Coordinates of C-alpha atoms in Angstrom, one line a residue:
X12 CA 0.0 0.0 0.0
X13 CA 1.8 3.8 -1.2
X14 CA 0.8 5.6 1.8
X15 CA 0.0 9.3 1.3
X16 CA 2.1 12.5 1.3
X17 CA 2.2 14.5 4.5
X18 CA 3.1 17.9 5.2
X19 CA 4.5 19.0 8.0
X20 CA 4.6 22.7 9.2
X21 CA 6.0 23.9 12.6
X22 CA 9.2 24.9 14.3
X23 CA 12.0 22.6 14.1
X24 CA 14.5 22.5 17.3
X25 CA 17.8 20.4 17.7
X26 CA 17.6 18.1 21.1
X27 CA 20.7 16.3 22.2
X28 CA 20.7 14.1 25.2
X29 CA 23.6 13.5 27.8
X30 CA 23.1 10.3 29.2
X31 CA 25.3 8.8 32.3
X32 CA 24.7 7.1 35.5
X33 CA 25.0 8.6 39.1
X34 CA 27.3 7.0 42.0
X35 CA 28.1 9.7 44.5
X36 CA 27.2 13.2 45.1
X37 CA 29.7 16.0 44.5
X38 CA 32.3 16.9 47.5
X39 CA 31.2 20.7 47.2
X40 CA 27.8 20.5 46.9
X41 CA 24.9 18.5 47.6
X42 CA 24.0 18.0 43.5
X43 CA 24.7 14.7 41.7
X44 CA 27.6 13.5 39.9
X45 CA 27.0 12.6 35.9
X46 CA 29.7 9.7 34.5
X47 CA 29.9 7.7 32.2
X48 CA 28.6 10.4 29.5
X49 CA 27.4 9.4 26.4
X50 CA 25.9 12.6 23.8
X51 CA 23.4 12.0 21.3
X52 CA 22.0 14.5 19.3
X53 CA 18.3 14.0 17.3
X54 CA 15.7 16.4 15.6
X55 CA 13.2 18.1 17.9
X56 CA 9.8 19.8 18.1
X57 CA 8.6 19.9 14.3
X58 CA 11.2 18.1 12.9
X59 CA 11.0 15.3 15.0
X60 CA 7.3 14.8 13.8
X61 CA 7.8 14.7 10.3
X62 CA 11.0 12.5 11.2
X63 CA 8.4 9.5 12.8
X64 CA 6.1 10.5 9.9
X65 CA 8.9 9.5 7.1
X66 CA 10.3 6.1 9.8
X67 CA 6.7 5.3 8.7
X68 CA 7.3 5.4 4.6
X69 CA 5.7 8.1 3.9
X70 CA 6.6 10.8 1.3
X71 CA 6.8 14.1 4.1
X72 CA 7.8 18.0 3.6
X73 CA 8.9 20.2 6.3
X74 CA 8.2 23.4 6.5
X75 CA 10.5 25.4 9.0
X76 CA 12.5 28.0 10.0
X77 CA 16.2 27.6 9.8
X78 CA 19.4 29.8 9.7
X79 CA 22.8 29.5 9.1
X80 CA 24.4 29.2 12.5
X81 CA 25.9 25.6 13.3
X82 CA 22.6 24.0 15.2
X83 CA 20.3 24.3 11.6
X84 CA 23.2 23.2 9.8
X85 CA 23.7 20.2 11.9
X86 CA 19.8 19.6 12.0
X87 CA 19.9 20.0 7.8
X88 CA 22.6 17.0 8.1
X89 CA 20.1 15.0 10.4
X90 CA 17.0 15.4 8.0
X91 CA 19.4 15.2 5.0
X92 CA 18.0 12.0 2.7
X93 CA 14.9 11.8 5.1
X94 CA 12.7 14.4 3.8
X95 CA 12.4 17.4 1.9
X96 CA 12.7 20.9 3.8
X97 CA 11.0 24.2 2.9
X98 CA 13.1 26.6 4.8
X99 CA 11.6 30.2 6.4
X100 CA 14.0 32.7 7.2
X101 CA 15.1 32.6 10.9
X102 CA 15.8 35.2 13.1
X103 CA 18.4 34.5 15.4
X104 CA 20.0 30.9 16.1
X105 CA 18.2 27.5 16.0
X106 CA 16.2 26.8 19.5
X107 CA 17.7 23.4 20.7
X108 CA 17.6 21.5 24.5
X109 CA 19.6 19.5 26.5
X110 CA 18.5 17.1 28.3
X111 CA 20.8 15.1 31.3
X112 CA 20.1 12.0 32.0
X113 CA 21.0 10.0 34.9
X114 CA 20.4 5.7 34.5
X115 CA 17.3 6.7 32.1
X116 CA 16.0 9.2 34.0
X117 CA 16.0 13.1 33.5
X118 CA 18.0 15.4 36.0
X119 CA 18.3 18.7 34.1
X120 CA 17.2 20.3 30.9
X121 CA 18.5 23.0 29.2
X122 CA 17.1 25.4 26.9
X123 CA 19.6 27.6 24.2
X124 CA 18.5 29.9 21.0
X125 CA 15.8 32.6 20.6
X126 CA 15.1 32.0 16.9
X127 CA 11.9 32.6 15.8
X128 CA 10.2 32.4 11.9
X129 CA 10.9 36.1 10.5
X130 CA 8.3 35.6 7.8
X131 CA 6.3 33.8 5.1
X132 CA 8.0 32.6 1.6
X133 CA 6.6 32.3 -1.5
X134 CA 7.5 28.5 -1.5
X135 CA 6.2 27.8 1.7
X136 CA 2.5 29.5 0.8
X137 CA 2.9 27.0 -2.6
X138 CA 3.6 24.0 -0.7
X139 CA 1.0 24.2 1.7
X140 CA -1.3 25.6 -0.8
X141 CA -0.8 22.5 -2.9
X142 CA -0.7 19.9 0.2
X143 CA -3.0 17.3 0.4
X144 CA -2.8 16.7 3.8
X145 CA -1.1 19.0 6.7
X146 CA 0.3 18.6 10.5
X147 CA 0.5 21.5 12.2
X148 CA 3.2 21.0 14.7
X149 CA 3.1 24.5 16.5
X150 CA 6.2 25.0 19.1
X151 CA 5.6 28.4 19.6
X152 CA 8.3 30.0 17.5
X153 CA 6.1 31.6 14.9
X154 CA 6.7 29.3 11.5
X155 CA 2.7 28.4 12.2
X156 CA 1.9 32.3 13.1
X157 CA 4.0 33.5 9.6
X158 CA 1.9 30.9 7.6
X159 CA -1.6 31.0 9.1
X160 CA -3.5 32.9 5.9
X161 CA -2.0 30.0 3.9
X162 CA -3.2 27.6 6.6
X163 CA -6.9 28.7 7.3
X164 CA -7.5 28.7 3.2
X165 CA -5.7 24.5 3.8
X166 CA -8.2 23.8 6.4
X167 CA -10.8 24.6 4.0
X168 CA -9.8 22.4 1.5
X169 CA -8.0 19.5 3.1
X170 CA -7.2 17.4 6.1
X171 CA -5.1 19.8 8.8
X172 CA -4.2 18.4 12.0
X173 CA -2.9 20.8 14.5
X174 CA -0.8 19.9 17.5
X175 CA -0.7 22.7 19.3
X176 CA 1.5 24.7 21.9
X177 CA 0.9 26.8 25.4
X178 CA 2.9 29.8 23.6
X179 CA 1.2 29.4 20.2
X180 CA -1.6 31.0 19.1
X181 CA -5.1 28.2 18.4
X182 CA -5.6 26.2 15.3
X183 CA -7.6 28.0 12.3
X184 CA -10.9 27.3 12.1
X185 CA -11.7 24.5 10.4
X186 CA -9.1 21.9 11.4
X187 CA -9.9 18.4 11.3
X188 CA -8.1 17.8 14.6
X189 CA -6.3 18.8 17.2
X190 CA -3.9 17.6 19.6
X191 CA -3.4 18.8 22.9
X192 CA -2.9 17.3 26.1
X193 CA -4.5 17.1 29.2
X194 CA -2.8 20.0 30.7
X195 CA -2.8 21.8 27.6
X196 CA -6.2 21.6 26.3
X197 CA -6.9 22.5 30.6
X198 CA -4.7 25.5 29.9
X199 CA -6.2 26.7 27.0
X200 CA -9.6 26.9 28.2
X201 CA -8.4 29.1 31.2
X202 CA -11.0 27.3 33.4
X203 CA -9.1 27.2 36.5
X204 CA -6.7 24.3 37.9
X205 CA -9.4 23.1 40.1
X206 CA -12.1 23.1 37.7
X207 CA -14.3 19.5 37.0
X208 CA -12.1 18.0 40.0
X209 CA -14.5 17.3 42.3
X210 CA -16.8 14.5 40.4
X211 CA -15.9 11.1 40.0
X212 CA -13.4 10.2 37.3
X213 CA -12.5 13.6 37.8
X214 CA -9.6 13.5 35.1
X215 CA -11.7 12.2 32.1
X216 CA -14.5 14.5 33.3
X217 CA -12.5 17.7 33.3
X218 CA -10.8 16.4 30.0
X219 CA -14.1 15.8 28.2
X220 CA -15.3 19.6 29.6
X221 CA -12.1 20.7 27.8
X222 CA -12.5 19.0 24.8
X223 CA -16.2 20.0 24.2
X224 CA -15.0 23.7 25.1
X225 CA -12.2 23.8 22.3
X226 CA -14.3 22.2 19.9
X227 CA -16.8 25.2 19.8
X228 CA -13.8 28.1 20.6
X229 CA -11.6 26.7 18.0
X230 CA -14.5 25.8 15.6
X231 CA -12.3 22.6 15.0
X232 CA -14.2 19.3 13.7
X233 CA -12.6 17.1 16.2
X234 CA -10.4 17.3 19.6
X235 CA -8.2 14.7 21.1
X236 CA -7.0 15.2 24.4
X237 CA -4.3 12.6 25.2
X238 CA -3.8 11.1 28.5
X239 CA -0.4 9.4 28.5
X240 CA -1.1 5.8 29.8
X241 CA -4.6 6.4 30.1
X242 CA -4.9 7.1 26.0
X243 CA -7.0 9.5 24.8
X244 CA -10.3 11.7 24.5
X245 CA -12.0 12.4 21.4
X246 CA -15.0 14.5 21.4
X247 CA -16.8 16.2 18.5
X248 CA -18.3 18.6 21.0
X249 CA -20.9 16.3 22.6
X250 CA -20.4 12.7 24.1
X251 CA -16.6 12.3 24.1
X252 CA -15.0 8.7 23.2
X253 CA -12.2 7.0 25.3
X254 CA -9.5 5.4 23.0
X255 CA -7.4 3.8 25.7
X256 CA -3.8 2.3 25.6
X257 CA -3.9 -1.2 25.0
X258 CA -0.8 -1.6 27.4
X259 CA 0.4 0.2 30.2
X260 CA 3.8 1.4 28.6
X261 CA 6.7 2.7 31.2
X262 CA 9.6 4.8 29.3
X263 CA 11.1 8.0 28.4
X264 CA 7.5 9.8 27.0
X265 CA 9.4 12.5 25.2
X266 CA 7.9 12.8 22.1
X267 CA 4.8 10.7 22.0
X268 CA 2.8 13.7 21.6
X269 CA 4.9 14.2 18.2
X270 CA 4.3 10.2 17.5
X271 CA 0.6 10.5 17.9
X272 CA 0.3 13.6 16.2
X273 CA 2.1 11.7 12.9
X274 CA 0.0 9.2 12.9
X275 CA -3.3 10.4 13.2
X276 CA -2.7 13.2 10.1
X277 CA -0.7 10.5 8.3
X278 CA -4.1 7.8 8.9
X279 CA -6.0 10.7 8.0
X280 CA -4.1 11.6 5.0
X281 CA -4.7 8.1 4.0
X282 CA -8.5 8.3 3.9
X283 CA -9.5 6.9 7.6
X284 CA -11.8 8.2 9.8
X285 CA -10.7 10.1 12.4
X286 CA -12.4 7.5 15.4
X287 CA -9.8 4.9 13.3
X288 CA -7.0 7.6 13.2
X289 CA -6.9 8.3 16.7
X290 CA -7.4 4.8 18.1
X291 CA -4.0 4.1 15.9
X292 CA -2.1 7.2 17.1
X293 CA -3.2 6.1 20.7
X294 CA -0.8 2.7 19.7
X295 CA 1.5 3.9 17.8
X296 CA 2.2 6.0 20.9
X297 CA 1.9 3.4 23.2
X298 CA 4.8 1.2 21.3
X299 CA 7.1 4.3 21.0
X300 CA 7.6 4.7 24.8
X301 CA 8.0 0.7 25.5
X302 CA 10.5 0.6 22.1
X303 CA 12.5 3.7 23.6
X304 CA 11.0 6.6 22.5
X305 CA 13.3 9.3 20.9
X306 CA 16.1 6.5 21.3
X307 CA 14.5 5.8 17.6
X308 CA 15.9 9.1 15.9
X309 CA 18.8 9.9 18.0
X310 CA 22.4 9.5 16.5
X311 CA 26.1 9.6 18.6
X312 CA 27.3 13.2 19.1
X313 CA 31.0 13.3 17.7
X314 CA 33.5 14.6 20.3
X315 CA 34.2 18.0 19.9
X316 CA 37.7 17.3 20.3
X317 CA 39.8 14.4 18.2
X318 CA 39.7 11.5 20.6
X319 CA 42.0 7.8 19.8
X320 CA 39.7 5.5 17.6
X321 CA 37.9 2.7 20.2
X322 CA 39.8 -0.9 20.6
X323 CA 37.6 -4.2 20.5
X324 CA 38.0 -4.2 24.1
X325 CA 35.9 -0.3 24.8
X326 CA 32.1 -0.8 24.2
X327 CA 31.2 1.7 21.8
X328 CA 27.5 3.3 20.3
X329 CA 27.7 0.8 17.3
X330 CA 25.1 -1.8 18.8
X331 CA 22.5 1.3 20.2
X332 CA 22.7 2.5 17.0
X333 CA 21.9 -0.5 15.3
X334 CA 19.2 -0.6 17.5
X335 CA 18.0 2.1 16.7
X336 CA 18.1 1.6 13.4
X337 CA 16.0 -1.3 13.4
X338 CA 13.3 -0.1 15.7
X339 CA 13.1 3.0 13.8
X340 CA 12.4 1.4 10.7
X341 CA 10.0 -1.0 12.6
X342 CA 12.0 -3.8 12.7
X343 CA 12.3 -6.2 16.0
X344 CA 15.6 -6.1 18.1
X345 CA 16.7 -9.3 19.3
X346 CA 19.7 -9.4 22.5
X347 CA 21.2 -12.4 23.7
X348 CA 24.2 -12.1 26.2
X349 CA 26.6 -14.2 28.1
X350 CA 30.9 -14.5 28.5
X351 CA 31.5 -16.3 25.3
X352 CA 34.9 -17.2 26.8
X353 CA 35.5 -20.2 24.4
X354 CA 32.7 -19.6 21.4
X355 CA 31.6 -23.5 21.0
X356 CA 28.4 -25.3 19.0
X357 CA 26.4 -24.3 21.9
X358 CA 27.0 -20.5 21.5
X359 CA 26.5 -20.9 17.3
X360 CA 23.0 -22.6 17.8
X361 CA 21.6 -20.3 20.4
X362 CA 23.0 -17.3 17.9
X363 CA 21.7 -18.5 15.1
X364 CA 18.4 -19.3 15.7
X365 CA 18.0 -16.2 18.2
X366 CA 18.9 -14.0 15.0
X367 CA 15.8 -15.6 13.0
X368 CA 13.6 -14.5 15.4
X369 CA 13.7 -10.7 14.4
X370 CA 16.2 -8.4 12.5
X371 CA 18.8 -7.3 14.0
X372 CA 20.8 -9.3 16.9
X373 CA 22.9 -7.5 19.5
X374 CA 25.2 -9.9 21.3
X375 CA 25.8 -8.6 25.2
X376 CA 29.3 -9.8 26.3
X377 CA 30.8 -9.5 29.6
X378 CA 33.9 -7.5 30.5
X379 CA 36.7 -9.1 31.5
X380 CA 36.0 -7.9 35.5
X381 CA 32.9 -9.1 34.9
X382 CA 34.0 -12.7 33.8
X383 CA 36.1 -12.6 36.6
X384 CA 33.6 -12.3 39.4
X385 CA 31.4 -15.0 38.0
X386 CA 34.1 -17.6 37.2
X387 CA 36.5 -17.0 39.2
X388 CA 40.6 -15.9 38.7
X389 CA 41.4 -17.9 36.0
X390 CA 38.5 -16.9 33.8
X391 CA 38.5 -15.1 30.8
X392 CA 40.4 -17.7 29.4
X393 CA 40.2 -15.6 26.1
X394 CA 40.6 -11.2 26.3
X395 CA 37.5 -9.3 25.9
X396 CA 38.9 -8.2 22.7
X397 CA 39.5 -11.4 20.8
X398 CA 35.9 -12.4 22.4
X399 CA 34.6 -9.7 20.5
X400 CA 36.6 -10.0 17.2
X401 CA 35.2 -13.7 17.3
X402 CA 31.3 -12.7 17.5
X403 CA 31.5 -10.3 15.5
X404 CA 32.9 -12.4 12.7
X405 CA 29.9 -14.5 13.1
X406 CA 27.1 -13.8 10.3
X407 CA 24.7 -13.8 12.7
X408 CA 25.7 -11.0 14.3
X409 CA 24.8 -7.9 13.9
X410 CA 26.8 -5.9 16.7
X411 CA 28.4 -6.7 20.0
X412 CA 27.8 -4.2 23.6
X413 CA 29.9 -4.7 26.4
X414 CA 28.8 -4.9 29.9
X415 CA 30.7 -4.4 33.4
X416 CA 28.2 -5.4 36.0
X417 CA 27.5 -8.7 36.6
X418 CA 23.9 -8.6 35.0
X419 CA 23.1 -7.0 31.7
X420 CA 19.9 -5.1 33.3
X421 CA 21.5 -1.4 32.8
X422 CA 22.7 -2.1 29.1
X423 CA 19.6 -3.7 28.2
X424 CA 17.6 -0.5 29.5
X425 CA 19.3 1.0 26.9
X426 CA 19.6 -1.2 24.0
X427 CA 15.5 -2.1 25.2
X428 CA 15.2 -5.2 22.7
X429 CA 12.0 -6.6 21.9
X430 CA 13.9 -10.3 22.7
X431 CA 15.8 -11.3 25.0
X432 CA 17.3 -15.1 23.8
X433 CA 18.4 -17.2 26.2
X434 CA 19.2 -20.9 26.2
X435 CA 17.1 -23.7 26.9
X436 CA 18.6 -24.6 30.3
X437 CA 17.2 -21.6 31.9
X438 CA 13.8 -22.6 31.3
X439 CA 13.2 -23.9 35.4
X440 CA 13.7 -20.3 36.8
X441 CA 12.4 -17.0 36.7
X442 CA 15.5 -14.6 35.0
X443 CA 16.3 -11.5 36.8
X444 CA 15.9 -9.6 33.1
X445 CA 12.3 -10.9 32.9
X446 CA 10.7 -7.9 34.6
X447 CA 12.6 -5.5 32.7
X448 CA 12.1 -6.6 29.2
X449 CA 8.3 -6.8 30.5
X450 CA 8.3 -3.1 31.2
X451 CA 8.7 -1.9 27.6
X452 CA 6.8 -5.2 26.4
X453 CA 9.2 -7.1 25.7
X454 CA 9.7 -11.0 26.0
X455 CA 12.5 -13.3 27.4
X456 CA 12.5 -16.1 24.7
X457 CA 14.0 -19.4 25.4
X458 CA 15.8 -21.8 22.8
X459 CA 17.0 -25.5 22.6
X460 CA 19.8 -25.7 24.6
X461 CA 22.5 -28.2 22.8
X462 CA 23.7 -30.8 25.7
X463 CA 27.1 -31.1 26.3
X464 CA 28.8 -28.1 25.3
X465 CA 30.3 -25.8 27.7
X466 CA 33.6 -23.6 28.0
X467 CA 34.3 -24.8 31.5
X468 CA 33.8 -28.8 29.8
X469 CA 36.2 -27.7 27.1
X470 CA 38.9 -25.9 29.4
X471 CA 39.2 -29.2 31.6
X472 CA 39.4 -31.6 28.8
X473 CA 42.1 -29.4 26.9
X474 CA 44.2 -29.3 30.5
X475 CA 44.4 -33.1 30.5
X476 CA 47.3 -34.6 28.9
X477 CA 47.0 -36.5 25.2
X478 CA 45.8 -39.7 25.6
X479 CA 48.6 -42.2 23.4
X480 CA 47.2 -43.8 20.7
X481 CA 47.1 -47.7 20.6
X482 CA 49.8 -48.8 17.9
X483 CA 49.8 -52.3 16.7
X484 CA 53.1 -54.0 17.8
X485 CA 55.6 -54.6 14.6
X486 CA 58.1 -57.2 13.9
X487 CA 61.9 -55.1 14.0
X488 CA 62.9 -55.1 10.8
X489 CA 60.6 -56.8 8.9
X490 CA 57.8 -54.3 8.2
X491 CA 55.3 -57.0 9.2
X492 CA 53.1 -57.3 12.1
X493 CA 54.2 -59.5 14.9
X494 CA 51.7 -62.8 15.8

């Protein structure tokens, strides 16, 4: 099925994450220590909506504000091959933020560039005048505000949804829908925080009140308030429907309002009702947190200064990128892990068939310290760096991480694979990783388990001495065998 063009109009910004873990607090004051660090960098606001909207296959056109300082130019690198871009003159320099990340969870953010959409272009008014179907994905930094003559005579004509922002103006009448949140579509009826809490199912109530209000104020055809885990609201100005989650998804959220957004104008460019487009923007939502959220789109910073290339032995972004890759194209991620000390039939088997399960495998080897503590002293038998060079010569291999603890839970929270293979001998107890795939949805997967085979089996029969061969007894001198 060729699904139908989209496109998207809004202001871009360029996110980057700075992601670490926190052991100790600093000697000078009570604030947390960030190590470990790890930069990515990934489209934002606007152009992280068109982004998911092209993951999909769709044909998409952005429409944005951009410059020349350094942030547009690297955001024009990140869209580059992905879309096509419109540009709008911009003001000053690219908005981006920065988020810091502690074990998966946000500490700080940071918010840099005042750039806002100087004005309207011919070829913007052209492409949106010649759209047949528009998102509206308003940030707050004018590119909507420049355009809106060219946008009220769209909504007239064809689909528009709007996604709109606390420091934007409303949709144009007319829009087919719009996409607040809770707290946004509370905000924007200026109601009051207390107002509709007193009744039972006070949040639904208060949202449906909202939704019915910005129907009539905006004069828009539809309203979907989402809810997070609870899904969303959809009211047409009377009787509201629930469109719930169909799981209970735990996860970095950032971004799902852009993920449902793209789906339900891309559904809605494809001729579907909007009941049908916002039930599937409700799941397409849902599987964005549990698969990692903006993990999907985000790439590996490069140092700002020149840095030694990484050995075998230094686990590197190769494997969350591959990830990535994969789940942004849709694709399942499948992880197995273990020491792989002495690679044998066993390991092959388990590989193998573990990498027919999805498409991409990501093998999870412990570090030599690691080894250590579970074996004992005289384990690794082979260096984490010839363990490495071995999988990874493997076809079914796809990349290698590296782990120091002596459980893969905190590389797995990052990598967050849809299937966790393990072997068949594990199939008695309940694995520690269990819960945490579980969280994201997904699956610890158990395969035939080859009997026999096992690095510490192969160690103690290649310490024994060579047993002699039995040689049949021969005549001296005579060549011939003795009677």
């Amino acid at each position: 099925m060729t699904l139908a063009p989209l496109l998207v109009v809004g202001d871009a910004l360029l996110d980057h994450d700075v992601c670490g873990r926190v052991e100790r607090l600093a000697p000078d004051a009570p604030v947390p220590v960030v190590s470990g660090l790890r930069r990515t960098t990934r489209p934002g606001g606007a152009a992280l909506a068109a982004s998911l909207a092209a993951a999909d296959g769709r044909p998409v056109t952005l429409v944005t504000a951009l410059g020349d300082d350094p942030g547009s130019t690297a955001l024009r690198e990140l869209l580059a091959d992905r879309m096509d871009l419109v540009e709008l003159p911009l003001t000053a320099a690219l908005p981006s933020k920065t988020r810091v990340l502690a074990d998966g969870r946000a500490l700080l953010r940071l918010d840099d560039g005042a750039g806002r959409a100087r004005e309207a272009t011919e070829q913007a008014c052209r492409a949106i005048a010649e759209a047949q179907a528009v998102l509206v994905s308003d940030y707050g930094r004018g590119t909507a505000d420049v355009l809106r003559e060219a946008l009220v005579d769209a909504a007239a004509r064809v689909s528009v949804v709007w996604d709109p922002h606390p420091r934007g103006r409303p949709p144009v009448p007319g829009v087919r829908l719009a996409t607040p949140s809770a707290a946004e579509a509370h905000a924007f009826t200026g109601r009051g925080a207390d107002a509709g809490q007193d009744r039972h199912g006070s949040e639904l109530h208060t949202a449906a009140q909202d939704a019915a209000w910005l129907v009539r104020s905006w004069h828009a055809a539809s309203v979907a308030v989402t809810h997070g885990g609870l899904g969303a609201l959809l009211s047409h100005g009377e009787t509201p429907l629930l469109v719930p989650s169909p799981v209970t998804a735990e996860g970095d959220a950032c971004g799902a309002g852009d993920r449902f957004a793209a789906t339900a104008a891309g559904l809605l460019a494809d001729g579907e009702l909007v009941e049908t487009a916002v039930r599937g923007a409700v799941h397409a939502a849902t599987r964005y947190v549990a698969e990692g959220g903006v993990r999907s789109v985000a790439v590996d910073t490069p140092p700002t200064e020149p840095s030694p290339p990484p050995s075998d032995a230094e686990p590197t972004g190769d494997a969350l990128r591959t990830a990535a890759r994969v789940r942004a194209t849709g694709g399942t991620v499948v992880a197995a892990g273990g020491c792989f000390d002495l690679l044998h039939a066993g390991h092959v088997a388990l590989l193998q068939a573990a990498r027919r399960t999805g498409d991409c495998l990501v093998v999870c080897v412990n570090s030599d310290a690691s080894v250590r503590r579970r074996k004992g002293d005289g384990r690794p038998l082979v260096p984490l760096a010839d363990r490495i060079r071995v999988l990874r010569a493997l076809e079914c291999v796809d990349a290698v991480a590296v782990f120091d603890e002596d459980t893969p839970e905190r590389l797995l929270a990052e990598l967050r694979p849809h299937i966790w293979a393990k072997g068949g001998d594990y199939a008695l107890m309940r694995l520690p990783e269990a819960s945490l795939l579980e969280s994201w949805g997904g699956q610890v997967v158990l395969f035939p388990y080859l009997d026999g085979r096992s690095t510490t089996g192969i160690a103690e029969r290649a310490a024994q001495p060579p047993r002699t061969a039995d040689v049949p007894a021969k005549v001296a001198g005579s060549g011939r065998r003795a009677r």
